[in-house]
CSV table of N, CA and C in Angstrom, one decimal:
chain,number,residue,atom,x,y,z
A,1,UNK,N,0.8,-1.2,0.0
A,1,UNK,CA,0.0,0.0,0.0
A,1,UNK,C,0.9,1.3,0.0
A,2,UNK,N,1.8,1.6,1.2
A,2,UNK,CA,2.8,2.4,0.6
A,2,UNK,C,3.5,2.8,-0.1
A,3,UNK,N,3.6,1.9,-1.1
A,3,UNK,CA,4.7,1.5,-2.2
A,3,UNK,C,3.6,2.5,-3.3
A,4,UNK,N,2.5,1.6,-3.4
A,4,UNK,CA,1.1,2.5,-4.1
A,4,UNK,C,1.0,3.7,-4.1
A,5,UNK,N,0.9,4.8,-3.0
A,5,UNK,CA,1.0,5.7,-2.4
A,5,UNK,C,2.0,6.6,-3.2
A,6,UNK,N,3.6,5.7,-2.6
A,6,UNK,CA,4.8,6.6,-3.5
A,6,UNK,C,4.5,6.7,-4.7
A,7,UNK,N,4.3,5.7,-5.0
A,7,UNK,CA,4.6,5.1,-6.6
A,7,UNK,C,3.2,6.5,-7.3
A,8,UNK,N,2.0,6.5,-7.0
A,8,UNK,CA,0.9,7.4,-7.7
A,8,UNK,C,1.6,9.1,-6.9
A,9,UNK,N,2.5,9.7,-6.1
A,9,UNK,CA,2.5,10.4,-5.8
A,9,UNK,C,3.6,11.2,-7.2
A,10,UNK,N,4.1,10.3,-7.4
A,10,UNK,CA,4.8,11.2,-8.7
A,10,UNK,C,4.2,11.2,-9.8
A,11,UNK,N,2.8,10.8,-10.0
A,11,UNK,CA,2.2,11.3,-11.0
A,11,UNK,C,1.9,12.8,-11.3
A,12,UNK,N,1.5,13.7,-11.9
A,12,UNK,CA,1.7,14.8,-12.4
A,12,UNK,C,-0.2,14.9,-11.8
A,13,UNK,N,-0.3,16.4,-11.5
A,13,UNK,CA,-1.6,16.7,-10.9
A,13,UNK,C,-2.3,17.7,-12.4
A,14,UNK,N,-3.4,17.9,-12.9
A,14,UNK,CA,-3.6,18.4,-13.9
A,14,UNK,C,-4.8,19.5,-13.1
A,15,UNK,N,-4.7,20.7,-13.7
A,15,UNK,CA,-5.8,21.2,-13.6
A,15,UNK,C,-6.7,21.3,-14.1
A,16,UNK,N,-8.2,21.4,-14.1
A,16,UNK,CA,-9.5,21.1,-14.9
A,16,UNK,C,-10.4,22.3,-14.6
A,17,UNK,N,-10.8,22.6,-16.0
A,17,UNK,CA,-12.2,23.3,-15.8
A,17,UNK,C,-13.2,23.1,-16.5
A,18,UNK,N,-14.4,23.5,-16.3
A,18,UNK,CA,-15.7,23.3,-16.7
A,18,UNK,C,-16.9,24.1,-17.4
A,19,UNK,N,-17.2,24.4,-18.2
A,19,UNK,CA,-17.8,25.5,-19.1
A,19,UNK,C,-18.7,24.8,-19.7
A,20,UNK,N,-20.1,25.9,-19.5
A,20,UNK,CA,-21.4,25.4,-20.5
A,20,UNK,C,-22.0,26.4,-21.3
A,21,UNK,N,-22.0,26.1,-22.7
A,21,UNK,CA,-22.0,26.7,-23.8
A,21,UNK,C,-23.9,27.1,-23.8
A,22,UNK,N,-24.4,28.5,-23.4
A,22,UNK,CA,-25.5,28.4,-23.1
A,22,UNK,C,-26.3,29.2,-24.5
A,23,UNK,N,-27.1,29.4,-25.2
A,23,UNK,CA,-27.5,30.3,-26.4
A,23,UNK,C,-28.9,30.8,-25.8
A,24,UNK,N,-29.4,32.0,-26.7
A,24,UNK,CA,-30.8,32.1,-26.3
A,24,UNK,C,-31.8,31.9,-27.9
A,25,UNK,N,-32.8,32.0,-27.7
A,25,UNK,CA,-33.4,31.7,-28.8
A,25,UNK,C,-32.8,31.7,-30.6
A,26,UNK,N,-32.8,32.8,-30.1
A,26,UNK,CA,-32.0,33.1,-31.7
A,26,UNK,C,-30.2,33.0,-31.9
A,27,UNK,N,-30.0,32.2,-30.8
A,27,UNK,CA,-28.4,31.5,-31.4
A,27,UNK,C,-27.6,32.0,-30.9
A,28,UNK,N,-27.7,33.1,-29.8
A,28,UNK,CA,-26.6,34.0,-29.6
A,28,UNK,C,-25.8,33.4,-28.2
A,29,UNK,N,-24.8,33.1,-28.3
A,29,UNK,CA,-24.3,32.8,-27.2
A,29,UNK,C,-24.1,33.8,-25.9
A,30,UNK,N,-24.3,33.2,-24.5
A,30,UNK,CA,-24.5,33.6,-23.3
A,30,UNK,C,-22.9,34.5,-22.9
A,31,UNK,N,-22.8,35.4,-23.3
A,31,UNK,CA,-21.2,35.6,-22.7
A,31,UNK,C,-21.1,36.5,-21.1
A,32,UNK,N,-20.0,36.6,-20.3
A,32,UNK,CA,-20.3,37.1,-19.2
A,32,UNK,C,-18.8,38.0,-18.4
A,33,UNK,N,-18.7,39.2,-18.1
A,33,UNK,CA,-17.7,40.1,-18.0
A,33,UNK,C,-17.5,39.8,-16.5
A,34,UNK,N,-16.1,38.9,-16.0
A,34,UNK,CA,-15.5,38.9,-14.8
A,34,UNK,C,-15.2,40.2,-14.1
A,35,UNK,N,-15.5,40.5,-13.1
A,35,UNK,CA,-14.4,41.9,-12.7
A,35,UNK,C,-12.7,42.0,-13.2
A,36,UNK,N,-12.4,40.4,-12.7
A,36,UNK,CA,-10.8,40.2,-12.4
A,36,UNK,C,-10.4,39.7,-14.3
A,37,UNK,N,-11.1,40.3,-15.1
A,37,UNK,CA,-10.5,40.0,-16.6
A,37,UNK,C,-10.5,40.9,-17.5
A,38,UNK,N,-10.0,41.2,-18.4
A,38,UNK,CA,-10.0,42.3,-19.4
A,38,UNK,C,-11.1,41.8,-20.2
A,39,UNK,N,-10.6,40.0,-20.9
A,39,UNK,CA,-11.7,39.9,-21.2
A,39,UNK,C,-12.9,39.0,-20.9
A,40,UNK,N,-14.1,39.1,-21.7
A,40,UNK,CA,-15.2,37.8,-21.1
A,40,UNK,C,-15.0,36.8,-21.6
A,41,UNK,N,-16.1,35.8,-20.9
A,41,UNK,CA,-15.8,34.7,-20.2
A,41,UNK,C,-17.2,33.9,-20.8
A,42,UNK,N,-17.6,32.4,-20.5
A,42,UNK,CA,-19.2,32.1,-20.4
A,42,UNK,C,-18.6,31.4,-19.7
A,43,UNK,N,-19.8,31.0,-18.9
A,43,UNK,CA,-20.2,30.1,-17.5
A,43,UNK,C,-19.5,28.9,-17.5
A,44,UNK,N,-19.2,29.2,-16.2
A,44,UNK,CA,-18.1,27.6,-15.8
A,44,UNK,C,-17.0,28.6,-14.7
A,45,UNK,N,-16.0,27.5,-14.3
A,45,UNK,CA,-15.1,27.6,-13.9
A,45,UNK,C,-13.9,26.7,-13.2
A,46,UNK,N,-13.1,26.6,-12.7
A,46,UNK,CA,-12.5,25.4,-12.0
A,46,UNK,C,-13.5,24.5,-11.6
A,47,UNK,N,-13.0,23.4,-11.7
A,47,UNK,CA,-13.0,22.0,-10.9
A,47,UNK,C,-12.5,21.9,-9.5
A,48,UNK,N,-13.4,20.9,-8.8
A,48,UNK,CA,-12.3,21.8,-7.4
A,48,UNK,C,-11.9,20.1,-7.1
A,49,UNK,N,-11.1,19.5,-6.1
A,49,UNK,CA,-10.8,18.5,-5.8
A,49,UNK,C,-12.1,17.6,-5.3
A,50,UNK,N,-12.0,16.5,-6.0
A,50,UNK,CA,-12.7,15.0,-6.0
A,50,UNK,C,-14.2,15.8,-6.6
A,51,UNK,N,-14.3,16.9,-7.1
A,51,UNK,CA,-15.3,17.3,-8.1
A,51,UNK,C,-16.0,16.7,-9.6
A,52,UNK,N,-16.5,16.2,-9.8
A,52,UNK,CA,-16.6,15.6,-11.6
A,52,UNK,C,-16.5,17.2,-12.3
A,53,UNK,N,-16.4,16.9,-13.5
A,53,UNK,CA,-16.6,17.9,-14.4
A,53,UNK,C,-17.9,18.7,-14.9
A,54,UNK,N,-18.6,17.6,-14.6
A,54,UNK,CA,-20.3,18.1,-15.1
A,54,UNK,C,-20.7,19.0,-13.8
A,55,UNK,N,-20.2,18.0,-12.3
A,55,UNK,CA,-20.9,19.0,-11.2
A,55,UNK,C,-20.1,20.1,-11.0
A,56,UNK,N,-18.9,20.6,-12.0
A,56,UNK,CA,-18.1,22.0,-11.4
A,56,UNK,C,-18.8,22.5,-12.0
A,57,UNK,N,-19.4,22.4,-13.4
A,57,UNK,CA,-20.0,23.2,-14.5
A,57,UNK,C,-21.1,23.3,-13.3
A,58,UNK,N,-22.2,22.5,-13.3
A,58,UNK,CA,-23.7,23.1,-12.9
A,58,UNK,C,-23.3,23.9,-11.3
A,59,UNK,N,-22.2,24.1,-10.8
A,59,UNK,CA,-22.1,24.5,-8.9
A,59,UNK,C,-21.9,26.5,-9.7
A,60,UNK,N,-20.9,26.0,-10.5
A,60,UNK,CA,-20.5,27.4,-11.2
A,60,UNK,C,-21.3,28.1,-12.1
A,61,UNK,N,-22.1,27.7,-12.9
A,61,UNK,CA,-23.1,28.7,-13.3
A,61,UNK,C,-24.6,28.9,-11.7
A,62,UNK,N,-24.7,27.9,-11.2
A,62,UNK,CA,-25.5,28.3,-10.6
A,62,UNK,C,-24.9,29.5,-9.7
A,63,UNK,N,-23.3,30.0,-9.1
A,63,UNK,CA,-23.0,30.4,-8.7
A,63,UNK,C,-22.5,31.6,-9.2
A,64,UNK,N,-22.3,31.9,-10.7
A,64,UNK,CA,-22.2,33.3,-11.3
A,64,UNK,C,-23.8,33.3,-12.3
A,65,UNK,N,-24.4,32.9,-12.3
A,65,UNK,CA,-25.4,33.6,-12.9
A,65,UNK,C,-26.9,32.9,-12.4
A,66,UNK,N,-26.9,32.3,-11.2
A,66,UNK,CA,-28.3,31.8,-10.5
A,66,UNK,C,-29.4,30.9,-10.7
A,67,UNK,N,-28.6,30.5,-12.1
A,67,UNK,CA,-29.4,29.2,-12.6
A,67,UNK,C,-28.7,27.6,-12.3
A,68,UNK,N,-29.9,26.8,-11.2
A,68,UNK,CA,-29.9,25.5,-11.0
A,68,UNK,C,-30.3,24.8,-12.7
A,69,UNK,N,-28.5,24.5,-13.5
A,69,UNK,CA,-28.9,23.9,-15.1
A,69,UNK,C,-28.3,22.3,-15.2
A,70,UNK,N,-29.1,21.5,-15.2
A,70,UNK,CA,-28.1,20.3,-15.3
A,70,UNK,C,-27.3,20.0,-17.3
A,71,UNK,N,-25.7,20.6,-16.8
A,71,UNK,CA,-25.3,20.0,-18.2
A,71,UNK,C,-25.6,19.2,-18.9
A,72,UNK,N,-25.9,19.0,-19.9
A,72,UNK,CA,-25.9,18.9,-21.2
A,72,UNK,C,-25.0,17.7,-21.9
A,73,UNK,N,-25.1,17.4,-23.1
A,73,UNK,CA,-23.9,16.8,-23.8
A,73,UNK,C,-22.7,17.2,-23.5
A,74,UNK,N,-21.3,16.2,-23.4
A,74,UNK,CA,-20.1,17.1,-23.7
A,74,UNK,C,-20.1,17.5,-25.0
A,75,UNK,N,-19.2,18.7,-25.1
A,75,UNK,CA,-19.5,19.3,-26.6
A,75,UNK,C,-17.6,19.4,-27.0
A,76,UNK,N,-17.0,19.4,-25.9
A,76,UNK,CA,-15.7,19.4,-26.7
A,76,UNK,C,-14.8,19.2,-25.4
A,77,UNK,N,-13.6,18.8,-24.9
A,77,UNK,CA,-12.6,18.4,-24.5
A,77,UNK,C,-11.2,19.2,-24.9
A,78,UNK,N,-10.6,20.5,-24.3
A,78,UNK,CA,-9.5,20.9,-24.6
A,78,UNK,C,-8.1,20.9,-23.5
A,79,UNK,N,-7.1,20.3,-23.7
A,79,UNK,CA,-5.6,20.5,-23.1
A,79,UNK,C,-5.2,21.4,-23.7
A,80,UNK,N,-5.1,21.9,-22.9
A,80,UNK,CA,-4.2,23.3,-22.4
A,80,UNK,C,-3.0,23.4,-22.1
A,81,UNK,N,-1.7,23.5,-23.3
A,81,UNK,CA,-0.4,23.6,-22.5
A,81,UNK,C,-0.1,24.6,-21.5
A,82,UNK,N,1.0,24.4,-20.6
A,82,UNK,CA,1.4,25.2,-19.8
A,82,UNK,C,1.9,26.6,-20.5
A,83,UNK,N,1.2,27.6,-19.8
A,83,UNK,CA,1.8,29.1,-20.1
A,83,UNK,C,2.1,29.7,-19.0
A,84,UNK,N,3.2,30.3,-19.2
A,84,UNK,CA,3.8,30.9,-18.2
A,84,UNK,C,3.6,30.3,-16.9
A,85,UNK,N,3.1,30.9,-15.4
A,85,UNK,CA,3.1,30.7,-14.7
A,85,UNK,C,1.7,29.6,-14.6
A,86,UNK,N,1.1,29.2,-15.6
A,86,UNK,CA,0.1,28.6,-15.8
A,86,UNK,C,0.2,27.1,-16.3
A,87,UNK,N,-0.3,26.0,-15.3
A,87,UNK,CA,0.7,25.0,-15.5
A,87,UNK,C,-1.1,24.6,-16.8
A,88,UNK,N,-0.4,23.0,-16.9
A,88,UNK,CA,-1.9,22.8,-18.3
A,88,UNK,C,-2.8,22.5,-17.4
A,89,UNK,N,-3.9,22.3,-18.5
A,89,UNK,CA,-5.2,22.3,-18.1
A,89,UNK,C,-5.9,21.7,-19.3
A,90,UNK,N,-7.1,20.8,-18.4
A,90,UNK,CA,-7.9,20.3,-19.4
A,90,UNK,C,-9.8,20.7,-19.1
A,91,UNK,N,-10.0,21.0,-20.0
A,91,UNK,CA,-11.4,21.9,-20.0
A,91,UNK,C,-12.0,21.6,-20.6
A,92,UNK,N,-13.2,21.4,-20.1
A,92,UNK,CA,-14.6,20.4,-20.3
A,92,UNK,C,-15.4,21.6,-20.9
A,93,UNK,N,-16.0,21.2,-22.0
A,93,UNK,CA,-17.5,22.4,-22.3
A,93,UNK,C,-18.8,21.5,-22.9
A,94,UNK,N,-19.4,21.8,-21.8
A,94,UNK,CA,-20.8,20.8,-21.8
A,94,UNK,C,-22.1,21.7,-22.4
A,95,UNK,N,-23.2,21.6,-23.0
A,95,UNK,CA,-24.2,22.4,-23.6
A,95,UNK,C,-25.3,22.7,-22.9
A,96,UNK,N,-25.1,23.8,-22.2
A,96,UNK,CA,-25.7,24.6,-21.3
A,96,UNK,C,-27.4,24.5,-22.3
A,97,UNK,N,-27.6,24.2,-23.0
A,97,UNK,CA,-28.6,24.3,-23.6
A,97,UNK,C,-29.4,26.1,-24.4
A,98,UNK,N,-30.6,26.0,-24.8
A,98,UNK,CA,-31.2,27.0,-25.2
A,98,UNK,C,-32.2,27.6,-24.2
A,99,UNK,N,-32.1,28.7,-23.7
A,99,UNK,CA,-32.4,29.6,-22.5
A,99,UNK,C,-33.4,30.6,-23.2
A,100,UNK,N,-34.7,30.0,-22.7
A,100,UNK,CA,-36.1,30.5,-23.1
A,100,UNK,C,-36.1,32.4,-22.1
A,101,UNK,N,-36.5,33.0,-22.7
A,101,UNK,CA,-37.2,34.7,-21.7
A,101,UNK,C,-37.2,34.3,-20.5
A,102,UNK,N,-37.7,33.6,-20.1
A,102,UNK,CA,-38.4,33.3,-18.7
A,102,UNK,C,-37.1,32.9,-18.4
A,103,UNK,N,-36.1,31.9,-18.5
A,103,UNK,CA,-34.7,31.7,-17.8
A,103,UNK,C,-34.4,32.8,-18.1
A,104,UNK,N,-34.2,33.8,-19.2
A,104,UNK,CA,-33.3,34.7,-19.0
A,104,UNK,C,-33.7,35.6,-18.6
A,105,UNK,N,-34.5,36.0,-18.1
A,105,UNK,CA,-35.3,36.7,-16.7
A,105,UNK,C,-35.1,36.3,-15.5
A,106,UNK,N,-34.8,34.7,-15.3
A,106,UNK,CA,-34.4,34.4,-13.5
A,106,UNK,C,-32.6,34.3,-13.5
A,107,UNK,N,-32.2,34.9,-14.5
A,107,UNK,CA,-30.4,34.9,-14.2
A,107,UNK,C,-30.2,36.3,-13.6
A,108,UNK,N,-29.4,35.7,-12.2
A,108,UNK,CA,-29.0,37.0,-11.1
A,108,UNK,C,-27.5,36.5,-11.3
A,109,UNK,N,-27.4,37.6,-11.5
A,109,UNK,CA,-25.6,37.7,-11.5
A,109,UNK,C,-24.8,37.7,-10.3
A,110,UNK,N,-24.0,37.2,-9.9
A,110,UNK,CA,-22.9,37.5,-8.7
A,110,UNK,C,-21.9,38.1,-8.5
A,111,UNK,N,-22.4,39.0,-7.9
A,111,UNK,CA,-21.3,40.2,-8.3
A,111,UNK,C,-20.1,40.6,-8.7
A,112,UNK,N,-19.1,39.5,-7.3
A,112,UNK,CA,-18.3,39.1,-7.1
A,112,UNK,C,-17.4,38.1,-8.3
A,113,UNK,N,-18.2,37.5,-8.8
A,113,UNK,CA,-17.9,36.8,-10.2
A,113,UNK,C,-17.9,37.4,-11.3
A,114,UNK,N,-19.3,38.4,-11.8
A,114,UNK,CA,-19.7,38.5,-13.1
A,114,UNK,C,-20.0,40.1,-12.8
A,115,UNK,N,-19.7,41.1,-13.5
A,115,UNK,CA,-20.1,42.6,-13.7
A,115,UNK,C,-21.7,43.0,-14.7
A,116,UNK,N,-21.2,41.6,-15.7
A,116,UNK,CA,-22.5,41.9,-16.6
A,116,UNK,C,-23.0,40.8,-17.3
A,117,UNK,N,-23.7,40.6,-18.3
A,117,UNK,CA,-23.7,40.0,-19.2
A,117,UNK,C,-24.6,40.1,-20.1
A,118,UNK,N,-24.3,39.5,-21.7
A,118,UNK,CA,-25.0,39.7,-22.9
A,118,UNK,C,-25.0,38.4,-23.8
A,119,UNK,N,-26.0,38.6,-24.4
A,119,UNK,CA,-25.7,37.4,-26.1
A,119,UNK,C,-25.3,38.3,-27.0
A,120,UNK,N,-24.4,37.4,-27.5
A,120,UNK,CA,-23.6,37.9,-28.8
A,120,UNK,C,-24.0,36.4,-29.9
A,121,UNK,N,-23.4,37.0,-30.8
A,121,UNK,CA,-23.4,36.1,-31.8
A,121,UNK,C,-22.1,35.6,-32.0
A,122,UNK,N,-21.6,34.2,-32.4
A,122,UNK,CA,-20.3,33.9,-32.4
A,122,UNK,C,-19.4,34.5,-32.5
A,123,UNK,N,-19.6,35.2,-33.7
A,123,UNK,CA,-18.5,36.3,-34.6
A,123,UNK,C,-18.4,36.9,-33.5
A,124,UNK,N,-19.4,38.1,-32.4
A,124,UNK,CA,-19.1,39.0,-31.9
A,124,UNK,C,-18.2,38.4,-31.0
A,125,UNK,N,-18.6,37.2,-30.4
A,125,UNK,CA,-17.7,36.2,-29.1
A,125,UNK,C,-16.0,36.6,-29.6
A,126,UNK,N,-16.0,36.3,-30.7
A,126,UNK,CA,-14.8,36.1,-31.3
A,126,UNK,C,-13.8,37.7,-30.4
A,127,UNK,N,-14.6,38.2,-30.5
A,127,UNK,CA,-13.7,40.1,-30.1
A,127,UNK,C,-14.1,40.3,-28.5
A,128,UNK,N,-15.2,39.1,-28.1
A,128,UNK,CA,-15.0,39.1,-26.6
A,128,UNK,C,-14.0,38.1,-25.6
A,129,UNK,N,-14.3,37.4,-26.1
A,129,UNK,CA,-13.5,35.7,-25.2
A,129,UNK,C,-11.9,35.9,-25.6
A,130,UNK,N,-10.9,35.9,-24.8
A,130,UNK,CA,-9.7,35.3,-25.0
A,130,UNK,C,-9.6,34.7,-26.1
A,131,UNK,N,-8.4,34.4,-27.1
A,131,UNK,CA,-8.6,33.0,-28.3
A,131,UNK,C,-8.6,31.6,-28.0
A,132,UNK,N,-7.7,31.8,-27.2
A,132,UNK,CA,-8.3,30.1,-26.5
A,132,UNK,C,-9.7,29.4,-26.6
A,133,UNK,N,-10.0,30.7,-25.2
A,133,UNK,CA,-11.3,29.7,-25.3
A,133,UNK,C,-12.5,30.0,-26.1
A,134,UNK,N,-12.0,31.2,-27.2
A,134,UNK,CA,-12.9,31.7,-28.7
A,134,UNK,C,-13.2,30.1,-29.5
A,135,UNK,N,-11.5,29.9,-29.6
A,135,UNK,CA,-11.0,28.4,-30.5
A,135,UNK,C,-12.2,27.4,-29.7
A,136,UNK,N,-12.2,27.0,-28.3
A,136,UNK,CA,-12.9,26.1,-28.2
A,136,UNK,C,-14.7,26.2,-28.2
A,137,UNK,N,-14.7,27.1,-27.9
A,137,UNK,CA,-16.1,27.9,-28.0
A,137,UNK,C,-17.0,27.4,-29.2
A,138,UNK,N,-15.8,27.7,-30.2
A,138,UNK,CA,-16.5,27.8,-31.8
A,138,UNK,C,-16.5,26.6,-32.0
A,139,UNK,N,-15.8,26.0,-31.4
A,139,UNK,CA,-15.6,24.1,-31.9
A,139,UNK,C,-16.9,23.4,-31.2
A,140,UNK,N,-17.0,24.0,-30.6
A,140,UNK,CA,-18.1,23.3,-28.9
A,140,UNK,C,-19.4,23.6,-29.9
A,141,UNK,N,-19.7,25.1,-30.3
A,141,UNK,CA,-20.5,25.3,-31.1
A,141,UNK,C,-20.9,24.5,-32.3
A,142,UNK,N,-19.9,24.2,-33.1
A,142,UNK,CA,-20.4,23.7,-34.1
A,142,UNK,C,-20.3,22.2,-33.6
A,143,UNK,N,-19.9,21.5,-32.7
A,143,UNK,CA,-20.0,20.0,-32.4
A,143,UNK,C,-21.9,20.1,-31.7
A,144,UNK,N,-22.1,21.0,-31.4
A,144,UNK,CA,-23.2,20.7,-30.6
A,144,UNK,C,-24.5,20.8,-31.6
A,145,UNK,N,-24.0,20.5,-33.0
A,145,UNK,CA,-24.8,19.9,-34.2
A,145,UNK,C,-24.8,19.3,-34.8
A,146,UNK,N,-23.6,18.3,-34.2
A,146,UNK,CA,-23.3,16.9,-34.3
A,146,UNK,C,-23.5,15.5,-33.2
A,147,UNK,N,-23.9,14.5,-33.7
A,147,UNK,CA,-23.5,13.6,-32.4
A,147,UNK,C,-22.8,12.9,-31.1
A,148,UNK,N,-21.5,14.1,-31.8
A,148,UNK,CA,-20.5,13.4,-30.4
A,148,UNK,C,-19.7,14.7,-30.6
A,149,UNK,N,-18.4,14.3,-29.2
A,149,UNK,CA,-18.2,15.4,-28.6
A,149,UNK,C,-16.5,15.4,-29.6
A,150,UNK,N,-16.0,16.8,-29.4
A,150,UNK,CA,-14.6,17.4,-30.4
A,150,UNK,C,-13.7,16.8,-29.1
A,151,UNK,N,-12.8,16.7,-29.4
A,151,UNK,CA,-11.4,16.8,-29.0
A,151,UNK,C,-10.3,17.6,-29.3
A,152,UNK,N,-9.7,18.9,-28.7
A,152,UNK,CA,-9.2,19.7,-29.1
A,152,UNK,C,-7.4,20.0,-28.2
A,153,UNK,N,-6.5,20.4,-29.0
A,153,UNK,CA,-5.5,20.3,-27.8
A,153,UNK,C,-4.8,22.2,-28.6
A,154,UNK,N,-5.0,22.7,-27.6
A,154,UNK,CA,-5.3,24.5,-27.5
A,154,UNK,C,-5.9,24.6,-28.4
A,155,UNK,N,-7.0,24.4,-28.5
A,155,UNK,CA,-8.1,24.7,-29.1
A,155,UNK,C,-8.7,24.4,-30.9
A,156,UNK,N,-7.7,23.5,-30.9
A,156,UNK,CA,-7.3,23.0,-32.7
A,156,UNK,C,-7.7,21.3,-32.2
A,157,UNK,N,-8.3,20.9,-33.3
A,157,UNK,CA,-8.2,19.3,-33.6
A,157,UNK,C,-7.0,19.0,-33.7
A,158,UNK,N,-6.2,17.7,-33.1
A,158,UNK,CA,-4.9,17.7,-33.4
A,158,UNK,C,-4.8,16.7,-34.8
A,159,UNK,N,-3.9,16.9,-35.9
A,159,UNK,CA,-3.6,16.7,-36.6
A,159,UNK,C,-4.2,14.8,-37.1
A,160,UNK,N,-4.9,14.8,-38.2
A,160,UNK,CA,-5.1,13.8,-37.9
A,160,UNK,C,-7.0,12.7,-37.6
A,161,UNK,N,-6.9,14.0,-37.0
A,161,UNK,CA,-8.8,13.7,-36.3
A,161,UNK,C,-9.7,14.8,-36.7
């Protein structure tokens, strides 16, 4: 058993996060302005320890924008090399689904998390989101008109698939 112990402790620890791709009627994706970012963001956030991926997504939108949503399909899968002080990461984006008036009437923002939010249309996403997670966004997008989920590694199919 100790030997077990040593032996899994030098495995490499990975960081994870969780994002749900949410639209409203007319296709526009759900995007959302952090205080602590230049730029926006959509719903999700870290994974926290012995968390699944699906319940970091549904704890974290219920927690920056007030909706109890149970995720969706996985829509895409991306590894994240290490940058800079930022070791990798692998990022889940599940399909928050289509958000009728009436949901988008009971979304309360938390303050502390989120300053605002809007739907944009992909293209517009494109000049709000980081490119990373623009790259996985659009992929997540167009997989979530397909039957299964993307695999992406920084935000590209890797060669091949």
């Amino acid at each position: 058993m100790a030997d077990d112990v040593h032996f899994t402790a030098k495995f490499p620890t990975k960081r994870m996060a969780a994002d749900c791709l949410f639209t409203d009627q007319a296709d526009r994706l759900l995007v959302l302005q952090p205080p602590y970012k230049t730029t926006w963001d959509i719903p999700g956030g870290m994974v926290e320890r012995d968390e699944s991926p699906r319940l970091a997504a549904q704890r974290e939108v219920l927690e920056e924008i007030g909706l109890l949503v149970e995720p969706g399909s996985l829509l895409a899968v991306d590894w994240i090399p290490q940058t800079g002080d930022f070791t990798e990461i692998v990022a889940f984006l599940f399909d928050g689904g289509v958000l009728t008036p009436a949901d988008i009437d009971r979304i309360v923002l938390q303050p502390t998390e989120v300053t605002s939010s809007r739907f944009v249309t992909l293209e517009e996403a494109g000049h709000l989101l980081d490119p990373e997670q623009f790259a996985r966004v659009a992929a997540g997008f167009k997989s979530r008109r397909t039957p299964e989920a993307v695999y992406l590694e920084n935000g590209v199919p890797p060669h091949g698939t």
